[in-house]
XYZ file of C-alpha atoms in Angstrom:
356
model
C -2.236 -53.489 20.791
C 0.701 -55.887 21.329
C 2.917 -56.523 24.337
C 6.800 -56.437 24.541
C 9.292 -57.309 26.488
C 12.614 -58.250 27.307
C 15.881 -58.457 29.168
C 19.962 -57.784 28.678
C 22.667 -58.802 30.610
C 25.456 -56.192 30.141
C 27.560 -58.810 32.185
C 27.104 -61.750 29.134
C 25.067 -63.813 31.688
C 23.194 -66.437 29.792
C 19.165 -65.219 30.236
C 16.719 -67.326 32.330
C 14.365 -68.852 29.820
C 11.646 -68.863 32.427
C 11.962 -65.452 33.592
C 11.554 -64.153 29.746
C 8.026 -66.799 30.169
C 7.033 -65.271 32.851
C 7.356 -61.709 31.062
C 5.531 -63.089 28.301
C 2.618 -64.955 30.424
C 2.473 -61.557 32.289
C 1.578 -59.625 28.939
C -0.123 -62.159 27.162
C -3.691 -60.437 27.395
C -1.946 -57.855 24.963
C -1.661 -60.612 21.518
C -4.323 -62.637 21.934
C -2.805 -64.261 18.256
C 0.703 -65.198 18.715
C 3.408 -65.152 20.750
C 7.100 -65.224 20.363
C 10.864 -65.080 22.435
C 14.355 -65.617 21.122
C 17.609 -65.461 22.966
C 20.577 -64.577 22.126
C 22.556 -66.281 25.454
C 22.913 -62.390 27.356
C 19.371 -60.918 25.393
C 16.204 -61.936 25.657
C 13.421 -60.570 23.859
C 9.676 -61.209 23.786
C 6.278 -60.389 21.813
C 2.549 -60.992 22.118
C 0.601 -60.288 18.609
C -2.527 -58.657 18.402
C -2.951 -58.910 14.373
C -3.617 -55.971 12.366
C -1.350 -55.972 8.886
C -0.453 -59.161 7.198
C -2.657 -62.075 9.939
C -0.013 -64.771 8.513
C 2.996 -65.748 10.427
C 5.217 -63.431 8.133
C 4.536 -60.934 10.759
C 5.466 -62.643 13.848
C 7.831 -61.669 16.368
C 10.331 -60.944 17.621
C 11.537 -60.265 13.785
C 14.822 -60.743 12.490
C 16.591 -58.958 9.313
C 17.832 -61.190 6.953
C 21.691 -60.778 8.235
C 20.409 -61.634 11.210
C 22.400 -59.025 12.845
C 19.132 -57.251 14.022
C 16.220 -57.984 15.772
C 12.931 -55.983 16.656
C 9.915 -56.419 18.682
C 7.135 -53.624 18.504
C 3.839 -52.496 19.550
C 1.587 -49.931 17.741
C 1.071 -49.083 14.045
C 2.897 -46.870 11.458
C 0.148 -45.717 9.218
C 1.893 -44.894 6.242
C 4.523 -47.766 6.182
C 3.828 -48.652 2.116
C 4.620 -45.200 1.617
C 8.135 -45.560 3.652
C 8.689 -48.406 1.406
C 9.040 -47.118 -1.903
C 11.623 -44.848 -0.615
C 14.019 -47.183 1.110
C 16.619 -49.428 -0.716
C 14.948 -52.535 0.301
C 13.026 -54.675 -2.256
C 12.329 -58.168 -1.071
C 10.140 -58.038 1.377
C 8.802 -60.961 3.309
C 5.341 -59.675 4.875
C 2.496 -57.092 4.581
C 3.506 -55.694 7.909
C 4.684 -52.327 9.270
C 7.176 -53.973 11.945
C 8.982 -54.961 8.505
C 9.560 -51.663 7.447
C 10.389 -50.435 10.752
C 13.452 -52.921 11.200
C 14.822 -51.834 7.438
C 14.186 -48.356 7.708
C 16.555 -48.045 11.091
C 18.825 -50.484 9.606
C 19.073 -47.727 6.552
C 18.306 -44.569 8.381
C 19.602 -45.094 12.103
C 17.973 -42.829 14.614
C 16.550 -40.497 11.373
C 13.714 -43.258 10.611
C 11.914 -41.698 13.491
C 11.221 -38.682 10.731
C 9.441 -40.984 8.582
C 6.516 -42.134 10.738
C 3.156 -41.344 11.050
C 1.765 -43.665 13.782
C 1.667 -44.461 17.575
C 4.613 -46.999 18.253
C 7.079 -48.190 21.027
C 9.496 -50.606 19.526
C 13.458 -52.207 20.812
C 16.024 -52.866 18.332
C 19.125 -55.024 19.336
C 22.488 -55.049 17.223
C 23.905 -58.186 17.815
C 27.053 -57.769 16.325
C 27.891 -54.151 18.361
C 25.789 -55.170 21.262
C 23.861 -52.099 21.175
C 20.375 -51.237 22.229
C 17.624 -48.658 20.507
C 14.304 -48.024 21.595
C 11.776 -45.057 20.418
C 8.722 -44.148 21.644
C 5.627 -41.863 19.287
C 5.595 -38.327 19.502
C 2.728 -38.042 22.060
C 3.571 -41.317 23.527
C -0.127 -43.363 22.807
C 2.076 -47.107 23.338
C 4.047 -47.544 26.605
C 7.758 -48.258 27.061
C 9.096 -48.621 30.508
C 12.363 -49.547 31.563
C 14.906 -49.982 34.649
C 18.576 -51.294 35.474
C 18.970 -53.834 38.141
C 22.143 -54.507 39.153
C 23.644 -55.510 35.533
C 20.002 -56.558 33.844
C 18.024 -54.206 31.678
C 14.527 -54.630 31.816
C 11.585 -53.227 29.587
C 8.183 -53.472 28.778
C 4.896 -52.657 27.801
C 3.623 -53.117 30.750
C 5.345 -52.680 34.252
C 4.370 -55.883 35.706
C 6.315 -57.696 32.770
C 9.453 -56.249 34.413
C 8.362 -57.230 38.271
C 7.218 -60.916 37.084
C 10.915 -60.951 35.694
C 12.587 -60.191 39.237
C 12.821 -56.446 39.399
C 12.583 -55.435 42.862
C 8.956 -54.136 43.662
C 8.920 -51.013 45.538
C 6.743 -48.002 45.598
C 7.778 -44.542 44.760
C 6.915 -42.333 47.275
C 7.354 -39.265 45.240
C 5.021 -39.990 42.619
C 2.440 -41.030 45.056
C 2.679 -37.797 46.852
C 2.700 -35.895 43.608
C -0.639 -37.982 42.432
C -2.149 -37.344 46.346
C -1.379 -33.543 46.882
C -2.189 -32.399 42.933
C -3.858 -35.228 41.405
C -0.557 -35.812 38.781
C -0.286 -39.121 37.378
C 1.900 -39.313 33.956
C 3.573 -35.639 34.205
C 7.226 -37.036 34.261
C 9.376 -40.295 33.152
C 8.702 -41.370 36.955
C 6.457 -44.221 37.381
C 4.732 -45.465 41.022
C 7.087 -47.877 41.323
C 10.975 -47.348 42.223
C 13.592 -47.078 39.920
C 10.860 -48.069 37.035
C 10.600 -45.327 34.582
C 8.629 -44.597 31.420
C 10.494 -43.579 28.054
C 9.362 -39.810 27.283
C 6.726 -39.582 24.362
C 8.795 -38.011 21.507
C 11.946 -39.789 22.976
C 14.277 -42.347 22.174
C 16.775 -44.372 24.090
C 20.738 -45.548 23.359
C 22.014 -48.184 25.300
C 25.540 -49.183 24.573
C 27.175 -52.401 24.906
C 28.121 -51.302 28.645
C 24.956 -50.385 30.069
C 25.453 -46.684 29.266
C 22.183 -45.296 28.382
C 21.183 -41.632 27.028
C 17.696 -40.463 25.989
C 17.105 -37.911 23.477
C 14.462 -35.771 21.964
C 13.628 -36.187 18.727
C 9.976 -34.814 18.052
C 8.991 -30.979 20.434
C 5.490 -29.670 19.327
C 6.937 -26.202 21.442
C 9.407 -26.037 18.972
C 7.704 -26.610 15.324
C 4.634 -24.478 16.801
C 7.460 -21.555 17.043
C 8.814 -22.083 14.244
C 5.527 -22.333 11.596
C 4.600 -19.200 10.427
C 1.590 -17.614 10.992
C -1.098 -18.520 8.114
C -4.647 -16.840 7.831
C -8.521 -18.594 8.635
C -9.527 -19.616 4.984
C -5.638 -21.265 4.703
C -6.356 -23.270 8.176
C -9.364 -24.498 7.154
C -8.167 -25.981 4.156
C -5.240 -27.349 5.870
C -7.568 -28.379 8.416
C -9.513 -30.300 6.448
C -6.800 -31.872 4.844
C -5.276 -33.018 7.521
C -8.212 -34.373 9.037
C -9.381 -36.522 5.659
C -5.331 -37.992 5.477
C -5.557 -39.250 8.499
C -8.651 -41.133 8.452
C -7.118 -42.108 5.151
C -4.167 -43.719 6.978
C -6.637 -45.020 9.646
C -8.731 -47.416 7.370
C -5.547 -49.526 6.308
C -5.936 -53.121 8.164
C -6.685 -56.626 7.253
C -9.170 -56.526 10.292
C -12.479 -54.838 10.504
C -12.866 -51.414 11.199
C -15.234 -49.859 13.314
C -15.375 -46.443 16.003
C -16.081 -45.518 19.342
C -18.691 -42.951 19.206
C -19.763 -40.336 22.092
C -21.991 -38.392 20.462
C -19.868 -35.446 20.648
C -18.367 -32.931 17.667
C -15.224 -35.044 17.379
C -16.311 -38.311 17.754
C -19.399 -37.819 15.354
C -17.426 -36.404 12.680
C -14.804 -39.082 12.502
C -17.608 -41.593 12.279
C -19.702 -39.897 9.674
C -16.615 -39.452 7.201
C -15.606 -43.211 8.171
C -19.071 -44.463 7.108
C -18.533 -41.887 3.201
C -15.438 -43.741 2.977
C -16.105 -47.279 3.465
C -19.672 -46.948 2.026
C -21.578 -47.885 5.234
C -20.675 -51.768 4.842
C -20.562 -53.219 8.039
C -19.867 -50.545 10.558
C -20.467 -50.488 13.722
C -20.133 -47.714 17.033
C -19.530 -48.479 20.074
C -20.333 -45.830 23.279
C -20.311 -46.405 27.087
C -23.296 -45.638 29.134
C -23.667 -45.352 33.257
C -27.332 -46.763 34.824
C -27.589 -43.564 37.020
C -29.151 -42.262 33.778
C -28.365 -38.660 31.996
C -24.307 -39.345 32.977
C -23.527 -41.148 29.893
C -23.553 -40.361 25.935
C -25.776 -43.563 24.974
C -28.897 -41.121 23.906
C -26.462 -38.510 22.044
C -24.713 -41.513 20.185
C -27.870 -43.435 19.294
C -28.976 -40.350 17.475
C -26.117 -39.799 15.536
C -25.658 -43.478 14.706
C -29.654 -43.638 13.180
C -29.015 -40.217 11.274
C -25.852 -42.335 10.220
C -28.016 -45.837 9.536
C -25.586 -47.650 11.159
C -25.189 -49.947 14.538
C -24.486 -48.448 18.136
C -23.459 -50.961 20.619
C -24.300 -49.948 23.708
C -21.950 -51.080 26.887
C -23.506 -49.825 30.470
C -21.179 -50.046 33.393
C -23.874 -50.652 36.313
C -22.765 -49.676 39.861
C -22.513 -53.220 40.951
C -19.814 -53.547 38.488
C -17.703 -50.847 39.851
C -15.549 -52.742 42.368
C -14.530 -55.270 39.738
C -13.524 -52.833 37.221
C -11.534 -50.862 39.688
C -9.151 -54.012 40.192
C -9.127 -54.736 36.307
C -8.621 -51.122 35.741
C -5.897 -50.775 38.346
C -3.831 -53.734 37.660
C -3.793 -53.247 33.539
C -3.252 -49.379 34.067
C -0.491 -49.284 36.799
C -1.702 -46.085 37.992
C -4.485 -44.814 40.549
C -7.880 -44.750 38.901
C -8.922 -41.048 37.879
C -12.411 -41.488 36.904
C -15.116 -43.701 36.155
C -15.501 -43.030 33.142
C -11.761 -45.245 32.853
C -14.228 -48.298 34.260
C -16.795 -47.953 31.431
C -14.076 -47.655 28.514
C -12.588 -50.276 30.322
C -16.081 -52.380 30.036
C -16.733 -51.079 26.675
C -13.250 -52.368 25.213
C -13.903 -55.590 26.622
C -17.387 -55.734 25.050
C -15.309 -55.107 21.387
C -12.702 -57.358 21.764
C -15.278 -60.369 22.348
Protein backbone atom coordinates (compact mmCIF):
# COMPACT_ATOMS: atom_id res chain seq x y z
CA UNK A 1 0.00 0.00 0.00
CA UNK A 2 0.87 3.73 -0.15
CA UNK A 3 -0.50 6.71 1.74
CA UNK A 4 -1.94 10.03 0.30
CA UNK A 5 -2.78 13.07 1.19
CA UNK A 6 -3.40 16.54 0.78
CA UNK A 7 -5.03 19.91 1.12
CA UNK A 8 -6.77 22.94 -1.16
CA UNK A 9 -7.55 26.22 -0.33
CA UNK A 10 -10.53 27.28 -2.52
CA UNK A 11 -9.78 30.81 -0.95
CA UNK A 12 -5.91 30.92 -2.73
CA UNK A 13 -4.47 30.82 0.86
CA UNK A 14 -0.86 29.90 0.60
CA UNK A 15 -0.74 26.05 2.35
CA UNK A 16 1.05 25.50 5.71
CA UNK A 17 4.13 23.51 4.85
CA UNK A 18 4.01 21.91 8.26
CA UNK A 19 0.52 20.95 8.32
CA UNK A 20 1.06 18.97 4.79
CA UNK A 21 4.33 17.29 7.26
CA UNK A 22 2.29 16.48 9.65
CA UNK A 23 -0.17 14.66 7.08
CA UNK A 24 2.71 12.98 5.74
CA UNK A 25 4.44 11.93 9.26
CA UNK A 26 0.84 10.78 10.13
CA UNK A 27 0.79 8.23 7.08
CA UNK A 28 4.23 7.45 6.84
CA UNK A 29 3.84 3.71 8.09
CA UNK A 30 2.01 3.36 4.61
CA UNK A 31 5.63 3.91 2.14
CA UNK A 32 8.09 2.68 4.10
CA UNK A 33 10.42 3.70 0.64
CA UNK A 34 9.89 7.23 -0.17
CA UNK A 35 8.15 10.06 0.49
CA UNK A 36 7.14 13.12 -1.35
CA UNK A 37 4.96 16.82 -1.12
CA UNK A 38 4.78 19.67 -3.57
CA UNK A 39 2.84 22.86 -3.33
CA UNK A 40 1.43 24.75 -5.51
CA UNK A 41 0.93 28.11 -2.98
CA UNK A 42 -3.28 27.17 -2.41
CA UNK A 43 -2.59 22.96 -3.03
CA UNK A 44 -0.78 20.81 -1.25
CA UNK A 45 -0.32 17.34 -2.02
CA UNK A 46 1.50 14.42 -0.39
CA UNK A 47 2.70 10.63 -0.92
CA UNK A 48 4.33 7.82 1.03
CA UNK A 49 5.75 4.89 -1.42
CA UNK A 50 5.47 1.44 -0.72
CA UNK A 51 7.41 0.10 -4.02
CA UNK A 52 5.90 -2.34 -6.22
CA UNK A 53 6.52 -1.36 -10.21
CA UNK A 54 9.62 0.38 -11.28
CA UNK A 55 11.77 0.58 -7.26
CA UNK A 56 13.77 3.65 -8.94
CA UNK A 57 12.86 7.17 -8.26
CA UNK A 58 11.04 7.39 -11.75
CA UNK A 59 8.09 6.39 -9.78
CA UNK A 60 8.03 8.80 -7.03
CA UNK A 61 5.42 11.05 -6.03
CA UNK A 62 3.48 13.18 -6.13
CA UNK A 63 4.01 12.86 -10.16
CA UNK A 64 3.84 15.51 -12.54
CA UNK A 65 2.97 15.34 -16.49
CA UNK A 66 5.41 16.76 -18.53
CA UNK A 67 3.27 20.20 -19.09
CA UNK A 68 3.26 20.31 -15.74
CA UNK A 69 -0.28 21.27 -15.76
CA UNK A 70 -1.18 18.01 -13.82
CA UNK A 71 -0.28 16.34 -10.90
CA UNK A 72 -1.25 12.88 -9.26
CA UNK A 73 -0.68 11.07 -6.14
CA UNK A 74 -2.09 7.40 -5.83
CA UNK A 75 -2.37 4.37 -3.83
CA UNK A 76 -3.12 0.81 -5.12
CA UNK A 77 -2.22 -1.02 -8.36
CA UNK A 78 -3.70 -1.18 -11.92
CA UNK A 79 -2.90 -4.64 -13.04
CA UNK A 80 -3.01 -4.34 -16.57
CA UNK A 81 -1.40 -0.82 -17.01
CA UNK A 82 1.19 -2.12 -20.07
CA UNK A 83 -1.83 -3.15 -21.68
CA UNK A 84 -3.49 0.56 -21.25
CA UNK A 85 -0.35 1.70 -22.76
CA UNK A 86 -0.27 0.52 -26.12
CA UNK A 87 -3.58 2.04 -26.61
CA UNK A 88 -3.04 5.60 -25.51
CA UNK A 89 -1.26 8.32 -27.63
CA UNK A 90 1.56 8.59 -25.29
CA UNK A 91 5.03 7.23 -26.23
CA UNK A 92 7.79 8.54 -24.05
CA UNK A 93 7.44 7.29 -21.03
CA UNK A 94 9.63 8.00 -18.07
CA UNK A 95 9.06 4.90 -15.58
CA UNK A 96 7.90 1.24 -15.30
CA UNK A 97 5.06 2.37 -13.14
CA UNK A 98 1.25 2.22 -13.25
CA UNK A 99 0.78 5.81 -11.52
CA UNK A 100 2.38 6.85 -15.04
CA UNK A 101 -0.22 5.56 -17.02
CA UNK A 102 -2.85 6.61 -14.75
CA UNK A 103 -1.91 10.46 -15.01
CA UNK A 104 -1.81 10.10 -19.15
CA UNK A 105 -4.69 8.06 -19.50
CA UNK A 106 -7.07 10.86 -17.58
CA UNK A 107 -5.15 13.48 -19.22
CA UNK A 108 -6.39 11.61 -22.68
CA UNK A 109 -9.57 10.03 -21.53
CA UNK A 110 -11.01 12.38 -18.66
CA UNK A 111 -13.40 10.66 -16.34
CA UNK A 112 -13.66 7.51 -19.17
CA UNK A 113 -10.05 6.14 -18.00
CA UNK A 114 -11.92 4.69 -15.11
CA UNK A 115 -13.20 1.99 -17.98
CA UNK A 116 -9.79 0.93 -18.58
CA UNK A 117 -8.68 -0.44 -15.20
CA UNK A 118 -8.37 -3.57 -13.74
CA UNK A 119 -6.99 -2.96 -10.20
CA UNK A 120 -7.77 -1.65 -6.63
CA UNK A 121 -6.83 2.19 -6.63
CA UNK A 122 -7.72 5.58 -4.92
CA UNK A 123 -5.86 8.31 -6.64
CA UNK A 124 -6.30 12.75 -6.75
CA UNK A 125 -5.61 14.56 -9.82
CA UNK A 126 -5.18 18.44 -9.69
CA UNK A 127 -5.44 20.73 -12.92
CA UNK A 128 -3.46 23.52 -12.22
CA UNK A 129 -4.27 25.59 -14.93
CA UNK A 130 -8.45 25.22 -14.37
CA UNK A 131 -8.02 24.69 -10.70
CA UNK A 132 -9.98 21.64 -10.74
CA UNK A 133 -9.98 18.57 -8.59
CA UNK A 134 -10.61 14.60 -9.60
CA UNK A 135 -10.48 11.79 -7.43
CA UNK A 136 -11.72 7.98 -8.15
CA UNK A 137 -11.97 5.31 -6.04
CA UNK A 138 -11.98 1.01 -7.39
CA UNK A 139 -15.09 -0.56 -8.05
CA UNK A 140 -15.39 -2.43 -4.70
CA UNK A 141 -13.44 0.17 -2.96
CA UNK A 142 -10.18 -2.24 -1.57
CA UNK A 143 -7.90 1.47 -1.09
CA UNK A 144 -9.47 4.23 1.07
CA UNK A 145 -10.26 7.82 0.12
CA UNK A 146 -11.75 10.06 2.68
CA UNK A 147 -12.45 13.54 2.49
CA UNK A 148 -14.14 16.74 4.26
CA UNK A 149 -14.55 20.67 3.80
CA UNK A 150 -13.55 22.88 6.60
CA UNK A 151 -14.42 26.16 6.34
CA UNK A 152 -12.64 26.90 2.79
CA UNK A 153 -9.87 23.82 3.06
CA UNK A 154 -10.38 20.49 1.40
CA UNK A 155 -8.91 17.75 3.06
CA UNK A 156 -8.26 14.01 1.98
CA UNK A 157 -6.61 11.01 2.72
CA UNK A 158 -5.83 7.59 3.02
CA UNK A 159 -6.18 7.52 6.24
CA UNK A 160 -8.50 9.73 8.51
CA UNK A 161 -6.00 10.75 10.96
CA UNK A 162 -3.94 12.42 8.03
CA UNK A 163 -6.86 14.88 7.83
CA UNK A 164 -7.18 15.45 11.90
CA UNK A 165 -3.17 15.82 12.23
CA UNK A 166 -3.82 18.60 9.50
CA UNK A 167 -6.42 20.64 11.74
CA UNK A 168 -9.77 19.19 10.87
CA UNK A 169 -11.92 19.47 13.76
CA UNK A 170 -12.15 16.02 15.64
CA UNK A 171 -15.56 15.08 16.54
CA UNK A 172 -17.44 11.89 16.75
CA UNK A 173 -20.42 10.97 14.75
CA UNK A 174 -23.02 9.92 16.77
CA UNK A 175 -25.00 8.36 14.05
CA UNK A 176 -22.57 5.99 12.89
CA UNK A 177 -21.78 4.93 16.34
CA UNK A 178 -25.34 4.16 17.03
CA UNK A 179 -25.70 2.43 13.71
CA UNK A 180 -22.34 0.22 14.56
CA UNK A 181 -23.93 -0.28 18.46
CA UNK A 182 -27.66 -1.20 17.69
CA UNK A 183 -26.82 -3.48 14.28
CA UNK A 184 -23.24 -4.04 14.31
CA UNK A 185 -22.79 -1.68 10.79
CA UNK A 186 -19.50 -0.34 10.26
CA UNK A 187 -18.71 0.68 6.40
CA UNK A 188 -22.51 0.50 5.03
CA UNK A 189 -22.54 4.25 3.92
CA UNK A 190 -20.02 7.25 2.86
CA UNK A 191 -20.38 8.20 6.74
CA UNK A 192 -17.36 7.70 8.73
CA UNK A 193 -17.15 7.79 12.94
CA UNK A 194 -15.98 10.96 12.83
CA UNK A 195 -18.07 14.27 11.89
CA UNK A 196 -18.27 15.74 8.72
CA UNK A 197 -15.38 13.09 7.55
CA UNK A 198 -16.68 10.96 4.84
CA UNK A 199 -15.41 8.09 2.69
CA UNK A 200 -15.57 8.30 -1.28
CA UNK A 201 -18.13 5.42 -2.41
CA UNK A 202 -16.30 2.29 -3.95
CA UNK A 203 -17.21 2.56 -7.69
CA UNK A 204 -17.30 6.44 -7.26
CA UNK A 205 -15.57 9.36 -8.30
CA UNK A 206 -15.41 12.91 -7.15
CA UNK A 207 -15.43 16.61 -9.13
CA UNK A 208 -14.35 19.42 -7.31
CA UNK A 209 -14.38 22.67 -9.16
CA UNK A 210 -12.29 25.60 -8.75
CA UNK A 211 -15.02 26.93 -6.13
CA UNK A 212 -15.32 24.21 -3.80
CA UNK A 213 -18.34 22.74 -5.61
CA UNK A 214 -18.10 19.09 -5.38
CA UNK A 215 -20.38 16.22 -7.05
CA UNK A 216 -19.82 12.44 -6.81
CA UNK A 217 -20.82 10.10 -9.40
CA UNK A 218 -21.19 6.48 -10.16
CA UNK A 219 -19.28 5.08 -12.56
CA UNK A 220 -18.98 1.17 -11.99
CA UNK A 221 -22.88 -0.75 -10.43
CA UNK A 222 -22.41 -4.62 -10.28
CA UNK A 223 -26.70 -4.38 -9.86
CA UNK A 224 -26.68 -3.03 -13.09
CA UNK A 225 -24.19 -5.21 -15.45
CA UNK A 226 -25.58 -8.38 -13.41
CA UNK A 227 -29.12 -7.24 -15.08
CA UNK A 228 -28.02 -6.61 -17.96
CA UNK A 229 -25.67 -10.01 -18.87
CA UNK A 230 -27.59 -12.53 -20.28
CA UNK A 231 -28.18 -15.65 -18.94
CA UNK A 232 -25.38 -18.31 -20.14
CA UNK A 233 -25.53 -22.16 -19.34
CA UNK A 234 -23.06 -24.44 -16.61
CA UNK A 235 -20.42 -25.82 -19.15
CA UNK A 236 -20.18 -21.85 -20.59
CA UNK A 237 -19.59 -20.61 -16.76
CA UNK A 238 -17.14 -22.88 -16.12
CA UNK A 239 -15.08 -22.01 -18.88
CA UNK A 240 -15.55 -18.44 -18.25
CA UNK A 241 -14.90 -19.26 -14.80
CA UNK A 242 -11.83 -20.58 -15.26
CA UNK A 243 -10.75 -18.00 -17.40
CA UNK A 244 -11.33 -15.46 -15.40
CA UNK A 245 -9.79 -16.92 -12.53
CA UNK A 246 -6.23 -17.86 -14.49
CA UNK A 247 -6.24 -13.81 -15.96
CA UNK A 248 -6.27 -12.61 -12.90
CA UNK A 249 -3.62 -14.40 -11.21
CA UNK A 250 -1.99 -13.55 -14.50
CA UNK A 251 -2.30 -9.82 -13.72
CA UNK A 252 -1.42 -10.60 -10.04
CA UNK A 253 2.22 -11.91 -10.60
CA UNK A 254 3.40 -8.54 -12.32
CA UNK A 255 5.88 -6.74 -9.66
CA UNK A 256 9.49 -6.04 -9.29
CA UNK A 257 9.03 -7.37 -5.63
CA UNK A 258 8.60 -10.89 -4.49
CA UNK A 259 5.51 -12.57 -4.56
CA UNK A 260 4.13 -14.71 -2.10
CA UNK A 261 0.19 -15.65 -0.52
CA UNK A 262 -1.68 -15.76 2.48
CA UNK A 263 -2.97 -19.17 2.81
CA UNK A 264 -5.99 -20.48 5.14
CA UNK A 265 -6.28 -23.70 4.15
CA UNK A 266 -9.58 -23.18 2.72
CA UNK A 267 -11.06 -23.85 -1.13
CA UNK A 268 -10.18 -20.31 -2.16
CA UNK A 269 -7.16 -19.65 -0.58
CA UNK A 270 -5.62 -23.15 -1.54
CA UNK A 271 -6.43 -22.84 -5.04
CA UNK A 272 -4.93 -19.45 -5.63
CA UNK A 273 -1.76 -20.75 -4.05
CA UNK A 274 -1.50 -24.01 -5.89
CA UNK A 275 -1.93 -22.26 -9.44
CA UNK A 276 0.58 -19.44 -8.09
CA UNK A 277 3.22 -22.10 -7.29
CA UNK A 278 2.37 -23.88 -11.57
CA UNK A 279 3.02 -20.47 -12.59
CA UNK A 280 6.08 -19.30 -11.02
CA UNK A 281 7.55 -22.87 -10.90
CA UNK A 282 7.72 -23.19 -7.07
CA UNK A 283 10.91 -20.78 -6.84
CA UNK A 284 10.85 -19.15 -3.72
CA UNK A 285 7.34 -19.09 -2.45
CA UNK A 286 6.24 -18.76 0.56
CA UNK A 287 2.45 -18.83 2.65
CA UNK A 288 1.71 -17.15 5.26
CA UNK A 289 -1.56 -18.16 7.76
CA UNK A 290 -2.57 -16.84 11.24
CA UNK A 291 -3.04 -19.17 14.07
CA UNK A 292 -4.79 -18.49 17.78
CA UNK A 293 -2.98 -20.54 21.01
CA UNK A 294 -6.50 -21.61 22.26
CA UNK A 295 -5.83 -24.41 19.74
CA UNK A 296 -8.48 -25.85 16.97
CA UNK A 297 -9.62 -21.83 16.33
CA UNK A 298 -7.12 -21.19 13.74
CA UNK A 299 -6.23 -22.65 10.08
CA UNK A 300 -2.37 -23.35 10.93
CA UNK A 301 -3.01 -27.39 10.68
CA UNK A 302 -5.32 -27.01 7.41
CA UNK A 303 -2.59 -24.67 5.79
CA UNK A 304 0.45 -26.73 6.78
CA UNK A 305 -1.11 -29.56 4.88
CA UNK A 306 -1.77 -27.91 1.87
CA UNK A 307 1.56 -26.08 1.85
CA UNK A 308 3.62 -29.81 2.19
CA UNK A 309 1.23 -31.34 -0.58
CA UNK A 310 2.41 -27.98 -2.29
CA UNK A 311 6.40 -28.42 -1.15
CA UNK A 312 6.51 -25.09 -0.28
CA UNK A 313 7.02 -22.80 3.09
CA UNK A 314 4.09 -21.90 5.59
CA UNK A 315 4.93 -19.21 7.96
CA UNK A 316 3.12 -19.55 10.77
CA UNK A 317 2.06 -16.17 12.88
CA UNK A 318 0.09 -17.09 16.36
CA UNK A 319 -1.64 -14.22 18.02
CA UNK A 320 -1.38 -15.44 21.84
CA UNK A 321 -3.98 -13.97 24.26
CA UNK A 322 -1.45 -11.86 25.98
CA UNK A 323 -1.09 -10.09 22.79
CA UNK A 324 -4.65 -9.15 22.46
CA UNK A 325 -4.72 -5.78 24.24
CA UNK A 326 -1.86 -4.48 22.13
CA UNK A 327 -3.29 -5.41 18.91
CA UNK A 328 -6.61 -3.95 19.78
CA UNK A 329 -4.90 -0.36 20.01
CA UNK A 330 -2.75 -1.07 16.77
CA UNK A 331 -5.80 -2.43 15.18
CA UNK A 332 -8.02 0.44 16.26
CA UNK A 333 -5.90 3.34 15.53
CA UNK A 334 -4.71 2.04 11.78
CA UNK A 335 -8.41 0.89 11.07
CA UNK A 336 -10.48 3.93 12.31
CA UNK A 337 -13.30 1.78 13.08
CA UNK A 338 -14.47 -0.46 16.16
CA UNK A 339 -12.75 -3.82 16.09
CA UNK A 340 -15.18 -6.66 14.72
CA UNK A 341 -13.26 -9.69 15.41
CA UNK A 342 -10.18 -11.19 16.40
CA UNK A 343 -9.44 -12.64 13.75
CA UNK A 344 -8.66 -8.54 12.50
CA UNK A 345 -5.78 -8.87 15.49
CA UNK A 346 -4.11 -11.97 13.98
CA UNK A 347 -4.12 -10.59 10.23
CA UNK A 348 -3.08 -7.65 11.84
CA UNK A 349 -0.01 -9.74 13.54
CA UNK A 350 0.42 -11.80 10.54
CA UNK A 351 0.95 -8.66 8.14
CA UNK A 352 3.37 -7.37 10.43
CA UNK A 353 5.27 -10.69 10.52
CA UNK A 354 5.48 -10.21 6.30
CA UNK A 355 6.40 -6.87 6.11
CA UNK A 356 9.61 -7.54 8.41
Amino acid sequence: MCGIAGLINFKNKKIDLKRLESMMDSIRHRGPNDQGIVEFSNVGLVHTRLSIFDLSMAGHQPMLSDCKQFVIVFNGEIYNWPEIRRNLKRKNWKSKTDTETILYAFIEKGEQCLSLFNGMFSFLIYDKKNKKIFAARDRIGIKPFYYGKQYDDFYFGSEIKALISAGFKKEENQEAIYDFLRWGLVDHSKNTFFKNIFSLKPGHFLNIDSNGVMSEKNYWNLAKITNNNSIINLPEAIEKYKFLLEDSIDLRLRADVKIGSFLSGGIDSSILTSRLVEKLDNKNIECYTYEFDTGGAGEGQYAKEVAESLGITNKLSTLFSKDVPTYFEKVLWNEEMPVTSLRVLSAHKLYEKVLK
